[in-house]
Coordinates of C-alpha atoms in Angstrom, one line a residue:
M214 CA 0.0 0.0 0.0
N215 CA 1.4 3.4 -1.0
V216 CA 0.5 6.3 1.2
S217 CA 0.2 9.8 -0.4
F218 CA 1.0 12.8 1.8
T219 CA -0.8 15.3 -0.4
N220 CA -3.4 16.5 2.1
Y221 CA -2.3 19.7 3.9
T222 CA -4.9 19.5 6.6
E223 CA -3.8 16.1 7.7
Y224 CA 0.0 16.2 7.0
G225 CA 1.1 19.8 6.8
I226 CA 3.2 21.6 9.4
H227 CA 0.6 23.6 11.5
N228 CA 2.9 24.7 14.3
Q229 CA 4.5 28.0 13.3
A230 CA 7.5 27.6 15.6
V231 CA 8.4 24.3 14.0
H232 CA 7.8 25.9 10.6
Y233 CA 10.1 28.8 11.3
C234 CA 12.8 26.5 12.7
W235 CA 12.8 24.4 9.5
I236 CA 13.0 27.6 7.4
S237 CA 15.9 28.9 9.5
Y238 CA 17.7 25.6 9.2
F239 CA 17.4 25.4 5.5
L240 CA 18.4 29.0 5.0
F241 CA 21.5 28.5 7.1
T242 CA 22.4 25.3 5.2
I243 CA 22.0 27.1 1.8
L244 CA 24.0 30.1 2.8
S245 CA 26.9 28.2 4.5
S246 CA 27.1 25.8 1.6
F247 CA 27.0 28.5 -1.1
I248 CA 29.7 30.6 0.7
G249 CA 31.9 27.6 1.5
D250 CA 31.7 26.1 -2.0
S251 CA 32.2 29.4 -3.7
I252 CA 35.3 30.0 -1.6
I253 CA 36.7 26.5 -2.5
L254 CA 36.0 27.0 -6.2
L255 CA 37.4 30.6 -6.3
A256 CA 40.5 29.8 -4.3
S257 CA 41.3 26.6 -6.2
I258 CA 40.6 27.8 -9.7
R259 CA 41.5 31.5 -9.8
Y260 CA 44.1 31.8 -7.1
D261 CA 45.6 28.3 -6.9
A262 CA 45.5 28.7 -3.1
F263 CA 45.5 25.0 -2.1
K264 CA 49.0 23.5 -1.9
L265 CA 47.8 20.0 -2.2
H266 CA 48.2 17.4 -4.8
K267 CA 46.5 18.5 -8.1
A268 CA 44.3 15.3 -8.2
I269 CA 43.0 16.0 -4.7
V270 CA 42.2 19.6 -5.6
T271 CA 40.4 18.5 -8.7
I272 CA 38.1 16.1 -6.8
M273 CA 37.5 18.8 -4.2
Q274 CA 36.3 21.1 -7.1
H275 CA 33.9 18.5 -8.3
M276 CA 32.6 17.9 -4.8
A277 CA 32.0 21.6 -4.5
V278 CA 30.0 21.6 -7.7
C279 CA 28.0 18.6 -6.5
D280 CA 27.3 20.4 -3.2
L281 CA 26.2 23.5 -5.1
L282 CA 23.6 21.4 -6.9
N283 CA 22.5 20.0 -3.5
S284 CA 22.2 23.6 -2.3
F285 CA 20.0 24.5 -5.3
N286 CA 17.8 21.6 -4.5
T287 CA 17.6 22.7 -0.9
A288 CA 16.7 26.2 -2.1
L289 CA 13.8 24.7 -4.0
L290 CA 12.7 23.0 -0.8
L291 CA 13.0 26.4 1.1
V292 CA 10.7 28.1 -1.5
T293 CA 8.0 25.4 -0.9
M294 CA 8.6 25.5 2.9
I295 CA 8.1 29.3 3.0
S296 CA 5.0 29.2 0.9
E297 CA 3.6 26.0 2.4
R298 CA 2.4 24.8 -1.0
N299 CA 3.8 23.8 -4.4
N300 CA 4.5 27.0 -6.3
L301 CA 7.5 25.6 -8.3
G302 CA 5.6 24.6 -11.4
S303 CA 5.9 21.2 -13.0
F304 CA 9.4 21.5 -14.3
L305 CA 11.1 22.7 -11.1
C306 CA 9.0 20.2 -9.1
S307 CA 10.4 17.4 -11.3
V308 CA 13.9 18.8 -10.8
R309 CA 13.4 18.8 -7.1
G310 CA 12.1 15.3 -7.2
Y311 CA 14.9 13.8 -9.3
L312 CA 18.0 15.8 -8.5
P313 CA 18.7 14.2 -5.1
Y314 CA 18.8 10.8 -6.8
Y315 CA 21.6 12.1 -8.9
T316 CA 23.7 14.3 -6.6
Y317 CA 23.6 12.2 -3.4
P318 CA 25.2 9.1 -5.0
A319 CA 27.7 11.4 -6.8
S320 CA 28.6 13.0 -3.5
F321 CA 29.2 9.6 -1.9
F322 CA 31.4 8.5 -4.9
F323 CA 33.4 11.7 -4.8
T324 CA 34.1 11.2 -1.1
A325 CA 35.2 7.6 -1.8
A326 CA 37.4 8.7 -4.7
L327 CA 39.0 11.5 -2.6
T328 CA 39.7 9.1 0.2
T329 CA 41.1 6.4 -2.1
I330 CA 43.4 8.7 -4.0
K331 CA 44.7 10.2 -0.8
L332 CA 45.4 6.8 0.6
H333 CA 47.1 5.8 -2.6
I334 CA 49.3 8.9 -2.6
V335 CA 50.2 8.4 1.1
Q336 CA 50.8 4.6 0.8
Y337 CA 52.8 4.8 -2.5
P338 CA 54.5 8.3 -2.6
M339 CA 56.7 7.3 -5.5
H340 CA 53.6 6.7 -7.6
A341 CA 51.9 10.1 -6.7
H342 CA 53.1 11.7 -9.9
L343 CA 50.8 9.2 -11.8
W344 CA 47.7 10.9 -10.5
T345 CA 47.5 13.9 -12.8
K346 CA 44.8 16.6 -13.0
S347 CA 43.5 15.1 -16.2
K348 CA 43.2 11.6 -14.7
A349 CA 41.3 13.1 -11.8
H350 CA 38.9 14.8 -14.2
I351 CA 38.4 11.4 -16.0
V352 CA 37.6 9.7 -12.6
C353 CA 35.2 12.5 -11.8
G354 CA 33.6 12.3 -15.2
I355 CA 33.1 8.6 -14.7
I356 CA 31.5 9.3 -11.3
W357 CA 29.1 11.9 -12.8
I358 CA 28.1 9.3 -15.5
C359 CA 27.7 6.4 -13.1
S360 CA 25.6 8.5 -10.8
L361 CA 23.0 8.6 -13.6
A362 CA 22.3 5.0 -12.8
T363 CA 19.9 6.0 -10.0
P364 CA 17.6 8.6 -11.6
I365 CA 17.4 6.9 -15.1
P366 CA 15.3 4.0 -13.8
L367 CA 13.0 6.5 -12.2
L368 CA 12.5 8.3 -15.4
V369 CA 12.1 5.1 -17.4
I370 CA 9.6 3.4 -15.1
D371 CA 7.3 6.4 -14.4
K372 CA 8.6 9.8 -15.3
D373 CA 5.4 11.6 -14.2
N374 CA 5.4 10.2 -10.6
V375 CA 6.6 13.4 -8.9
Q376 CA 4.1 14.7 -6.4
F377 CA 4.0 17.4 -3.7
N378 CA 4.4 15.9 -0.2
Y379 CA 3.0 18.1 2.6
L380 CA 4.7 15.9 5.3
L381 CA 8.1 17.0 3.8
N382 CA 6.9 20.2 2.2
S383 CA 8.6 19.2 -1.0
C384 CA 8.2 17.6 -4.4
V385 CA 9.2 13.9 -4.1
Y386 CA 9.2 10.9 -6.4
G387 CA 6.2 8.8 -5.5
F388 CA 7.2 5.2 -6.3
S389 CA 3.5 4.5 -6.9
A390 CA 3.7 2.8 -10.3
E391 CA 2.8 -0.9 -10.3
A392 CA 6.3 -1.8 -11.7
W393 CA 7.9 -0.6 -8.5
T394 CA 6.6 -3.6 -6.6
I395 CA 9.0 -5.6 -8.6
W396 CA 11.8 -3.1 -9.4
R397 CA 12.2 -1.4 -6.0
P398 CA 13.7 -4.5 -4.2
V399 CA 15.8 -5.3 -7.2
L400 CA 17.3 -1.8 -7.5
S401 CA 17.7 -1.5 -3.7
S402 CA 19.7 -4.7 -3.6
L403 CA 21.8 -3.6 -6.5
A404 CA 22.5 -0.2 -4.9
S405 CA 23.6 -1.8 -1.6
V406 CA 26.3 -3.9 -3.4

């Protein structure tokens, strides 16, 4: 049984203190993320301020871009949280519904790649010169492409299944198509491998 949280009277946030706390939290998250990621990108691209290995700095740049996409997604959530209704329109609501399924796995993979490359550089310092900036960009490109493995099945199975959820005050993917009774356990087990 699939429960839909599309009824504001039953599932909406009615306590104004809780509502304002969530708005403050999301606003703080967006501002701190935007400022921090902008500093990282500006300092690493324009001023070459990080005296780290070039491959590590390249992965940090891709992580910052991924985090900016997450911040954009949180900004869409903030808009719906402030207005307490869906005023994004169908396109932005779909973006809000699908974007986390792309950026969250990418963020996990970037963290794993950064940790692995740092370990390889520390463990084998004589091979550190093999990790060039272009190889790091290739690894990051593969991560961006592999991260598409999560949202593409959502689009293929039921692309119009994004709905506004008053429990979360956000547009979310519904997983309500009949095919998800078969595919959800299969994709969940594949994702956990």
